Amino acid sequence: MNKSLPTLDTVIPRPVSATAAGGQFTLSPNTSIYIEPGSPELTGIGQYLADKLKPATGYKLPVLSLAGSPAKGSIYLTTKDRDANLGEEGYLLTITPDQVTLAAYQPAGLFHGIQTIRQLLPASIEQPAPQPGPWVIATGTIRDYPRFTWRGSMLDVARHFFSVADVKRYIEELTYYKMNRFHLHLADDQGWRLMINSWPNLARIGGSTAVNHDPAGYYTQAEYSDIVSYAANRYIMIVPEIDTPGHTNAALASYPELNCNGIAPDLYTGTEVGFSSLCVDKEVTYKFLDDVIGEIASLTPGPYIHIGGDEAAATQPADYKKFIERVQTIVQAHGKQMVGWEEISNVDLLPPSIDQYWTNPQQAVKAAQQGAKVLFSPASKTYLDMKYDSSTPFGQDWAGFIELQDAYDWDPTTQTAGVPETDILGVEAPLWSETMRTIQDVEFMAFPRLIAIAEIGWSPLAGKSWKDFSTRLGAHAPRLDGMQFNFYRSKQVPWK
Ligand code: TNX
């Protein structure tokens, strides 16, 4: 057996089950990728796989509709047998010396299975230019599906602005670890990042600043739609957030009428929180929200609109309740489900609203007791803007340092006594960008902690082991290098 060949148990996130058969499959210049005929969606998935394998192999890897049986040495992608037990995102990967067969109930499962195939090839497969090979895969069977339905990350594009290309790069990085949600924090005190046609000054004025007067900007609606479809092609759903009623200085600075006193405040480039509030008693506030949520809802195919709701220190509790309860009906009137940070559990939530737990377990419990589902983003474990240790050049430390093992060694079922697993929607790792100015800074903070969060979201709890994870991750380093991720080489990992 080839020593550098990854074994079936090296995959990240760790699969539900993997059984080695002891042989080898070899990708050759004649390998084709077959798909079952008549599905443009499968053609797209096959092409995605071909595009990932082409640079390092230099092979043609044509994507062909299957007629008859697949030729020896080929890869076959199919949803034909439709094994519903695999669920929406699961897959069955069977590797024999003659063929790689990837089967799923739904196309999303094939897409996730492709990531597994990539990880089973030698690490040099991720290099951007031709490599010697040989392109061998160990034979055996992997049957795999996720533990939680929501596995994601949030990027704060409001404190610092990130280009469409940067955002796409981050989305592509999420796919390698089978994540399926990307939450875009589109508006905060320091910036408004999406053009709203009925309120254009939000982007024109509110989008003109960022923290520390750093470069700013906003996405046009066409650019936002481009991000949405780029993500959708990778089976990742966009969850757009407009933070309200606090974190709204950029909006308040753009339209005087949104302020209780009718006077627009100055634009803001600092990093304090909790000083701004929409005017809860003005009717124009709800007209504004109806227009903004309406436009975003029509641009967003996914069922969720995130309305923030955090740190509303400048809004009286009674006003907060009145406000969120009304916003909730606006979101639902546009056919969407409301997602909010944990503080929304202080109001009467309508199912199927979602509460995103970040710091106070009591709020998560309160939300679950109201019938809301809870998304787990505990700051002390999942906040990618927390420093790894005191020497980390970016980030904050208000929730403590988070070394890789801290990000890995926790579980949503034990983190908050009182939220049963059936009420836990999943896990999401937010990255707040006050101190991150470039996508390379973002990557350094996200990786490898995001990989740990991805495994918590995907892999079964039974069999979880830090030692095993850190060993797999160590062997994984050449892939991260090949993909040119800027990642933190934690001393806790035996890097190869
Ligand atoms: C708290 S987490 C915030 C953000 C900050 C972050 C910095 C949350 C819902 N609100 O406004 O950016 O801390 O770590």
Coordinates of C-alpha atoms and ligand atoms in Angstrom, one line a residue:
M1 CA 0.0 0.0 0.0
N2 CA 1.2 3.5 -1.0
K3 CA 2.3 5.2 2.2
S4 CA 1.2 8.7 1.3
L5 CA -2.3 7.4 0.3
P6 CA -5.0 8.8 2.7
T7 CA -6.9 6.0 4.3
L8 CA -10.7 6.2 4.5
D9 CA -10.6 7.3 8.2
T10 CA -8.7 10.5 7.5
V11 CA -11.6 12.5 6.1
I12 CA -12.7 15.7 7.8
P13 CA -15.4 16.0 9.0
R14 CA -15.2 12.4 10.2
P15 CA -17.8 10.2 8.3
V16 CA -20.5 8.2 9.9
S17 CA -19.0 5.0 8.8
A18 CA -16.0 4.0 6.7
T19 CA -14.9 0.5 5.8
A20 CA -11.6 -0.2 4.0
A21 CA -11.4 -3.0 1.4
G22 CA -7.6 -3.0 1.1
G23 CA -7.3 -2.3 -2.7
Q24 CA -6.7 0.7 -4.9
F25 CA -8.5 2.6 -7.6
T26 CA -6.4 4.8 -9.9
L27 CA -7.5 7.9 -11.8
S28 CA -6.0 7.9 -15.3
P29 CA -5.8 10.2 -18.3
N30 CA -8.8 8.1 -19.6
T31 CA -11.0 8.5 -16.6
S32 CA -14.4 10.0 -17.4
I33 CA -17.0 11.3 -14.9
Y34 CA -20.3 9.7 -15.7
I35 CA -23.6 11.1 -14.5
E36 CA -27.1 9.7 -14.9
P37 CA -28.6 11.1 -18.0
G38 CA -31.1 14.0 -18.2
S39 CA -30.1 16.0 -15.2
P40 CA -28.5 19.5 -15.8
E41 CA -28.0 19.7 -12.0
L42 CA -25.9 16.6 -12.0
T43 CA -23.9 17.8 -15.0
G44 CA -23.1 20.9 -12.9
I45 CA -21.9 18.7 -10.0
G46 CA -19.9 16.5 -12.3
Q47 CA -18.3 19.5 -13.9
Y48 CA -17.4 20.9 -10.4
L49 CA -15.6 17.7 -9.6
A50 CA -13.8 17.7 -12.9
D51 CA -12.7 21.3 -12.4
K52 CA -11.3 20.4 -8.9
L53 CA -9.3 17.5 -10.2
K54 CA -8.0 19.0 -13.5
P55 CA -5.3 21.4 -12.4
A56 CA -3.2 18.9 -10.4
T57 CA -3.8 15.8 -12.7
G58 CA -3.8 17.6 -16.0
Y59 CA -6.4 15.1 -17.1
K60 CA -9.4 16.0 -19.4
L61 CA -12.0 14.3 -17.2
P62 CA -15.0 14.7 -19.5
V63 CA -18.4 14.7 -17.9
L64 CA -20.6 12.3 -19.8
S65 CA -24.2 11.1 -19.6
L66 CA -24.2 7.4 -18.8
A67 CA -25.5 5.1 -21.5
G68 CA -25.1 1.5 -20.6
S69 CA -22.6 0.8 -17.8
P70 CA -19.7 3.0 -16.8
A71 CA -16.3 2.2 -18.4
K72 CA -13.6 0.7 -16.2
G73 CA -11.6 3.4 -14.3
S74 CA -14.4 5.9 -14.2
I75 CA -16.3 7.9 -11.6
Y76 CA -20.1 7.6 -11.6
L77 CA -22.4 10.1 -9.8
T78 CA -26.0 9.1 -9.3
T79 CA -29.2 9.8 -7.4
K80 CA -31.0 6.9 -9.2
D81 CA -31.4 4.5 -6.4
R82 CA -32.8 7.2 -4.2
D83 CA -32.0 5.7 -0.8
A84 CA -34.1 8.1 1.4
N85 CA -32.2 6.9 4.5
L86 CA -29.3 9.0 3.4
G87 CA -31.4 12.1 3.9
E88 CA -31.1 15.4 2.0
E89 CA -27.3 15.7 2.3
G90 CA -26.0 12.2 2.8
Y91 CA -24.1 10.0 0.3
L92 CA -22.8 6.5 -0.2
L93 CA -19.3 6.3 -1.7
T94 CA -18.2 2.9 -3.0
I95 CA -14.7 2.6 -4.3
T96 CA -13.6 -0.6 -6.1
P97 CA -10.4 -1.2 -8.1
D98 CA -12.5 -0.6 -11.3
Q99 CA -14.8 2.3 -10.3
V100 CA -15.8 5.1 -7.9
T101 CA -19.5 5.2 -7.4
L102 CA -21.1 8.1 -5.5
A103 CA -24.8 7.7 -4.8
A104 CA -27.1 10.0 -3.0
Y105 CA -30.8 10.6 -2.4
Q106 CA -30.5 14.3 -3.4
P107 CA -27.9 16.3 -5.4
A108 CA -26.6 18.0 -2.2
G109 CA -25.4 14.6 -1.0
L110 CA -23.4 14.1 -4.2
F111 CA -21.8 17.5 -3.7
H112 CA -20.8 16.7 -0.2
G113 CA -19.5 13.3 -1.4
I114 CA -17.3 15.0 -3.9
Q115 CA -15.5 16.7 -1.1
T116 CA -14.8 13.2 0.4
I117 CA -13.4 12.0 -3.0
R118 CA -11.1 15.0 -3.1
Q119 CA -9.8 14.2 0.4
L120 CA -9.2 10.6 -0.4
L121 CA -6.8 11.5 -3.3
P122 CA -3.2 12.3 -2.4
A123 CA -2.9 15.8 -0.9
S124 CA -1.2 17.1 -4.0
I125 CA -4.6 17.0 -5.8
E126 CA -5.3 20.5 -4.4
Q127 CA -2.2 22.0 -6.0
P128 CA -3.1 24.6 -8.7
A129 CA -0.6 23.2 -11.3
P130 CA 0.1 19.7 -12.7
Q131 CA 1.7 17.2 -10.2
P132 CA 3.3 13.8 -10.8
G133 CA 0.6 11.6 -9.2
P134 CA -0.2 8.6 -9.3
W135 CA -3.8 9.5 -8.4
V136 CA -4.7 6.5 -6.3
I137 CA -7.7 6.1 -3.9
A138 CA -8.0 3.4 -1.3
T139 CA -10.9 1.1 -1.9
G140 CA -13.8 0.6 0.5
T141 CA -17.2 2.1 1.4
I142 CA -18.2 5.4 3.1
R143 CA -21.8 5.9 4.2
D144 CA -22.2 9.4 5.5
Y145 CA -24.8 12.0 6.5
P146 CA -24.8 15.1 8.8
R147 CA -25.8 15.2 12.4
F148 CA -27.3 18.7 12.3
T149 CA -29.2 20.5 9.5
W150 CA -27.5 23.9 10.0
R151 CA -23.7 24.0 9.7
G152 CA -22.4 27.4 8.9
S153 CA -20.4 30.5 9.3
M154 CA -21.2 34.2 9.5
L155 CA -19.0 36.9 8.0
D156 CA -19.4 40.5 9.2
V157 CA -19.1 42.6 6.0
A158 CA -20.3 45.7 7.9
R159 CA -17.4 46.6 10.1
H160 CA -15.0 45.9 7.3
F161 CA -16.2 45.4 3.7
F162 CA -15.2 42.3 1.7
S163 CA -15.4 42.2 -2.1
V164 CA -17.6 39.7 -4.0
A165 CA -14.5 37.8 -4.9
D166 CA -13.4 37.6 -1.2
V167 CA -16.9 36.4 -0.2
K168 CA -16.9 33.7 -2.9
R169 CA -13.5 32.5 -1.7
Y170 CA -14.8 32.1 1.8
I171 CA -17.9 30.3 0.5
E172 CA -15.7 27.9 -1.4
E173 CA -13.7 27.3 1.7
L174 CA -16.9 26.3 3.6
T175 CA -17.8 23.7 0.9
Y176 CA -14.6 21.6 1.6
Y177 CA -16.0 20.9 5.1
K178 CA -19.6 20.2 4.0
M179 CA -21.0 23.4 5.5
N180 CA -24.4 24.5 4.2
R181 CA -25.2 28.0 5.5
F182 CA -23.5 31.3 5.0
H183 CA -24.8 34.1 7.1
L184 CA -24.0 37.6 5.8
H185 CA -24.0 40.4 8.4
L186 CA -25.0 43.1 6.0
A187 CA -25.6 46.2 8.2
D188 CA -24.3 47.5 11.4
D189 CA -23.3 50.9 13.0
Q190 CA -20.3 51.2 10.7
G191 CA -21.8 50.3 7.4
W192 CA -24.8 49.3 5.3
R193 CA -23.6 46.9 2.5
L194 CA -26.6 46.1 0.2
M195 CA -28.3 48.5 -2.2
I196 CA -32.0 48.8 -1.3
N197 CA -33.6 50.4 -4.3
S198 CA -36.5 52.0 -2.4
W199 CA -34.0 53.5 0.2
P200 CA -30.8 54.1 -1.9
N201 CA -29.0 56.3 0.6
L202 CA -28.6 53.4 2.9
A203 CA -25.9 52.0 0.6
R204 CA -24.8 55.3 -0.9
I205 CA -24.3 57.1 2.4
G206 CA -24.4 54.3 5.0
G207 CA -22.1 52.1 2.8
S208 CA -19.4 54.8 2.5
T209 CA -17.7 54.1 5.8
A210 CA -16.0 51.2 7.6
V211 CA -14.1 50.8 10.9
N212 CA -11.2 53.1 11.2
H213 CA -12.0 54.8 7.8
D214 CA -10.8 51.7 6.0
P215 CA -12.0 51.0 2.5
A216 CA -15.8 50.7 2.3
G217 CA -18.5 49.9 -0.2
Y218 CA -21.7 47.9 -0.8
Y219 CA -23.1 45.1 -3.0
T220 CA -25.4 46.0 -5.8
Q221 CA -28.4 43.8 -6.0
A222 CA -26.9 42.0 -9.0
E223 CA -23.7 41.4 -7.0
Y224 CA -25.8 40.0 -4.1
S225 CA -27.7 37.7 -6.4
D226 CA -24.4 36.6 -7.9
I227 CA -23.2 35.6 -4.4
V228 CA -26.6 33.8 -3.7
S229 CA -26.3 31.7 -6.9
Y230 CA -22.6 31.0 -6.4
A231 CA -23.5 29.7 -3.0
A232 CA -26.5 27.8 -4.2
N233 CA -24.4 26.0 -6.8
R234 CA -22.4 24.8 -3.9
Y235 CA -25.5 23.8 -1.8
I236 CA -24.9 26.6 0.6
M237 CA -27.9 28.8 1.6
I238 CA -27.4 32.5 2.2
V239 CA -28.9 33.9 5.4
P240 CA -28.9 37.7 5.1
E241 CA -28.9 39.8 8.3
I242 CA -30.0 43.4 8.8
D243 CA -29.3 44.1 12.4
T244 CA -32.1 45.9 14.3
P245 CA -33.2 47.9 16.3
G246 CA -29.6 48.5 17.6
H247 CA -26.5 48.4 15.5
T248 CA -28.2 50.8 13.1
N249 CA -26.2 54.0 13.1
A250 CA -25.4 53.6 9.3
A251 CA -29.1 53.6 8.5
L252 CA -29.9 56.4 11.0
A253 CA -27.1 58.5 9.4
S254 CA -28.5 57.9 5.9
Y255 CA -32.1 59.0 6.6
P256 CA -32.9 61.7 9.2
E257 CA -36.6 60.7 9.3
L258 CA -35.6 57.3 10.9
N259 CA -34.4 59.2 14.0
C260 CA -36.9 60.1 16.8
N261 CA -35.5 63.7 16.8
G262 CA -35.5 63.8 13.0
I263 CA -31.7 64.6 12.9
A264 CA -29.3 62.3 11.3
P265 CA -26.2 61.4 13.4
D266 CA -22.7 61.4 11.9
L267 CA -21.4 58.3 10.2
Y268 CA -19.5 56.1 12.7
T269 CA -16.1 54.4 12.3
G270 CA -15.4 53.3 15.9
T271 CA -16.1 49.9 17.4
E272 CA -18.3 50.6 20.4
V273 CA -21.6 48.8 20.5
G274 CA -25.1 49.5 22.0
F275 CA -25.5 53.2 21.3
S276 CA -27.9 53.3 18.3
S277 CA -31.6 52.5 18.0
L278 CA -34.3 52.8 15.3
C279 CA -37.2 54.9 16.5
V280 CA -39.7 52.3 17.7
D281 CA -42.7 54.7 17.9
K282 CA -42.4 56.2 14.4
E283 CA -44.5 54.5 11.7
V284 CA -41.9 55.3 9.1
T285 CA -39.6 52.8 10.9
Y286 CA -41.9 50.0 9.9
K287 CA -42.4 51.2 6.4
F288 CA -38.6 51.2 6.1
L289 CA -38.3 47.7 7.5
D290 CA -41.1 46.4 5.3
D291 CA -39.4 47.8 2.2
V292 CA -35.9 46.6 3.2
I293 CA -37.1 43.1 4.2
G294 CA -39.3 42.9 1.1
E295 CA -36.4 43.6 -1.2
I296 CA -34.1 41.3 0.5
A297 CA -36.7 38.6 0.7
S298 CA -37.3 38.8 -3.0
L299 CA -33.5 38.5 -3.7
T300 CA -33.0 35.6 -1.3
P301 CA -34.4 32.1 -2.2
G302 CA -33.7 30.6 1.2
P303 CA -36.4 30.8 3.9
Y304 CA -34.6 32.9 6.4
I305 CA -34.2 36.6 7.2
H306 CA -32.0 37.5 10.2
I307 CA -33.1 40.7 11.9
G308 CA -30.3 40.9 14.5
G309 CA -31.9 42.0 17.8
D310 CA -28.6 41.8 19.8
E311 CA -27.2 44.4 22.2
A312 CA -30.1 46.8 21.9
A313 CA -28.9 48.8 24.9
A314 CA -30.3 52.0 23.5
T315 CA -33.8 50.6 23.2
Q316 CA -36.1 50.3 26.3
P317 CA -37.1 46.6 27.0
A318 CA -40.8 47.4 26.4
D319 CA -39.9 49.1 23.1
Y320 CA -37.7 46.2 22.2
K321 CA -40.6 43.7 22.7
K322 CA -43.0 45.9 20.7
F323 CA -40.4 46.3 17.9
I324 CA -39.3 42.7 17.5
E325 CA -42.9 41.3 17.7
R326 CA -43.8 43.7 14.8
V327 CA -40.7 42.9 12.8
Q328 CA -41.5 39.2 13.2
T329 CA -44.8 39.7 11.5
I330 CA -43.2 41.7 8.7
V331 CA -40.7 38.9 8.0
Q332 CA -43.5 36.4 8.0
A333 CA -45.6 38.5 5.7
H334 CA -42.8 38.3 3.2
G335 CA -42.9 34.5 3.4
K336 CA -39.8 34.1 5.5
Q337 CA -38.8 32.8 8.9
M338 CA -37.2 35.2 11.4
V339 CA -33.8 34.5 12.8
G340 CA -32.5 36.7 15.6
W341 CA -29.7 36.7 18.1
E342 CA -30.5 35.2 21.5
E343 CA -32.1 38.3 23.0
I344 CA -35.2 37.8 20.8
S345 CA -36.2 35.1 23.4
N346 CA -37.3 38.1 25.5
V347 CA -40.3 38.6 23.2
D348 CA -43.3 36.4 22.3
L349 CA -41.9 34.4 19.4
L350 CA -44.0 33.0 16.7
P351 CA -42.9 29.6 15.4
P352 CA -40.9 28.8 13.4
S353 CA -38.6 31.6 14.5
I354 CA -35.0 30.8 15.2
D355 CA -32.9 32.0 18.2
Q356 CA -29.1 32.3 17.7
Y357 CA -27.5 31.6 21.1
W358 CA -24.2 33.5 21.6
T359 CA -23.5 34.2 25.2
N360 CA -26.4 33.7 27.7
P361 CA -27.6 30.1 28.0
Q362 CA -30.8 31.2 29.8
Q363 CA -31.9 33.0 26.6
A364 CA -31.4 29.9 24.6
V365 CA -33.5 27.9 27.1
K366 CA -36.2 30.5 27.1
A367 CA -36.4 30.4 23.3
A368 CA -36.6 26.6 23.2
Q369 CA -39.4 26.7 25.8
Q370 CA -41.3 28.9 23.4
G371 CA -41.0 26.4 20.7
A372 CA -38.2 28.2 18.8
K373 CA -35.3 26.3 17.4
V374 CA -31.9 27.2 18.7
L375 CA -28.8 27.8 16.6
F376 CA -25.6 27.4 18.6
S377 CA -22.9 30.1 18.3
P378 CA -21.4 30.2 21.8
A379 CA -18.9 33.0 21.8
S380 CA -16.4 31.2 24.0
K381 CA -16.2 28.3 21.5
T382 CA -17.3 29.5 18.0
Y383 CA -16.4 33.2 17.7
L384 CA -13.7 33.3 15.1
D385 CA -12.8 36.8 16.0
M386 CA -11.5 35.7 19.4
K387 CA -7.7 35.5 19.6
Y388 CA -6.2 32.0 19.8
D389 CA -3.8 33.2 22.5
S390 CA -2.3 36.4 23.7
S391 CA 0.1 36.6 20.7
T392 CA -2.6 36.5 18.0
P393 CA -2.2 39.6 15.9
F394 CA -5.9 40.2 15.3
G395 CA -9.1 39.8 17.2
Q396 CA -10.6 40.4 20.6
D397 CA -10.6 38.5 23.8
W398 CA -13.9 39.4 25.6
A399 CA -15.1 35.8 25.4
G400 CA -11.6 34.5 26.2
F401 CA -8.9 33.0 24.1
I402 CA -10.1 30.1 21.8
E403 CA -7.3 27.7 20.9
L404 CA -8.2 24.9 18.4
Q405 CA -8.9 22.3 21.1
D406 CA -11.4 24.8 22.8
A407 CA -13.2 25.1 19.5
Y408 CA -13.3 21.3 19.1
D409 CA -13.9 19.9 22.6
W410 CA -17.5 21.0 23.3
D411 CA -20.9 19.9 22.2
P412 CA -24.2 21.7 21.8
T413 CA -26.0 19.1 23.8
T414 CA -23.9 19.7 26.9
Q415 CA -23.0 23.4 26.4
T416 CA -26.5 24.5 27.5
A417 CA -28.4 22.2 29.9
G418 CA -32.0 22.6 29.0
V419 CA -32.0 22.7 25.2
P420 CA -32.7 19.2 24.1
E421 CA -31.0 17.9 20.9
T422 CA -34.3 18.0 19.0
D423 CA -34.5 21.8 19.5
I424 CA -30.9 22.3 18.3
L425 CA -30.8 23.4 14.7
G426 CA -27.1 23.3 14.4
V427 CA -23.9 25.3 14.8
E428 CA -22.6 28.4 13.2
A429 CA -19.2 30.2 13.7
P430 CA -19.5 34.0 13.4
L431 CA -16.5 36.1 12.3
W432 CA -16.9 39.7 13.4
S433 CA -14.6 41.9 11.4
E434 CA -13.7 44.9 13.6
T435 CA -10.0 43.9 13.6
M436 CA -9.9 42.0 10.3
R437 CA -9.3 44.0 7.1
T438 CA -8.5 41.5 4.4
I439 CA -9.7 38.0 3.5
Q440 CA -6.3 36.7 4.5
D441 CA -6.8 38.0 8.0
V442 CA -10.2 36.4 8.0
E443 CA -8.8 33.0 6.9
F444 CA -6.1 33.1 9.6
M445 CA -8.8 33.5 12.3
A446 CA -11.2 31.0 10.7
F447 CA -8.8 28.2 9.9
P448 CA -8.4 25.8 11.4
R449 CA -11.1 26.5 14.0
L450 CA -13.9 26.5 11.5
I451 CA -12.9 23.0 10.5
A452 CA -13.5 22.0 14.2
I453 CA -16.9 23.6 14.1
A454 CA -17.7 21.8 10.8
E455 CA -16.9 18.5 12.4
I456 CA -19.1 19.2 15.4
G457 CA -22.0 20.0 13.0
W458 CA -21.5 17.0 10.7
S459 CA -20.0 14.1 12.6
P460 CA -21.7 11.8 15.0
L461 CA -20.9 12.5 18.7
A462 CA -20.1 8.9 19.3
G463 CA -16.4 8.3 18.5
K464 CA -15.5 12.0 18.8
S465 CA -11.9 12.3 19.8
W466 CA -9.6 15.4 20.0
K467 CA -6.5 13.3 19.5
D468 CA -7.9 11.7 16.4
F469 CA -9.1 15.0 15.0
S470 CA -5.8 16.7 15.6
T471 CA -4.0 13.9 13.9
R472 CA -6.2 14.0 10.9
L473 CA -5.9 17.8 10.7
G474 CA -2.1 17.5 10.9
A475 CA -2.1 15.2 7.9
H476 CA -4.5 17.6 6.1
A477 CA -2.1 20.6 6.2
P478 CA -0.7 20.1 2.6
R479 CA -4.3 20.4 1.3
L480 CA -4.7 23.7 3.0
D481 CA -1.4 24.8 1.6
G482 CA -2.4 23.6 -1.9
M483 CA -5.6 25.6 -1.7
Q484 CA -3.6 28.6 -0.4
F485 CA -5.6 29.0 2.8
N486 CA -3.9 31.4 5.2
F487 CA -4.2 29.3 8.4
Y488 CA -3.0 29.4 11.9
R489 CA -0.5 26.6 12.7
S490 CA -1.7 25.8 16.2
K491 CA 1.0 24.2 18.4
Q492 CA -1.7 21.8 19.5
V493 CA -1.6 20.0 16.1
P494 CA 1.1 17.5 14.9
W495 CA 1.3 19.3 11.5
K496 CA 2.8 17.3 8.6
Ligands
TNX1 C1 -20.8 41.0 20.0 S1 -22.3 38.7 19.1 C2 -21.6 41.4 19.0 C3 -21.0 42.0 17.8 C4 -19.5 42.3 18.0 C5 -18.9 41.0 18.6 C6 -17.4 41.1 18.7 C7 -23.3 39.8 18.8 C8 -24.6 39.3 18.5 N1 -22.9 41.0 18.9 O1 -21.6 43.3 17.5 O2 -19.0 42.5 16.7 O3 -19.4 40.9 19.9 O4 -16.9 39.9 19.2

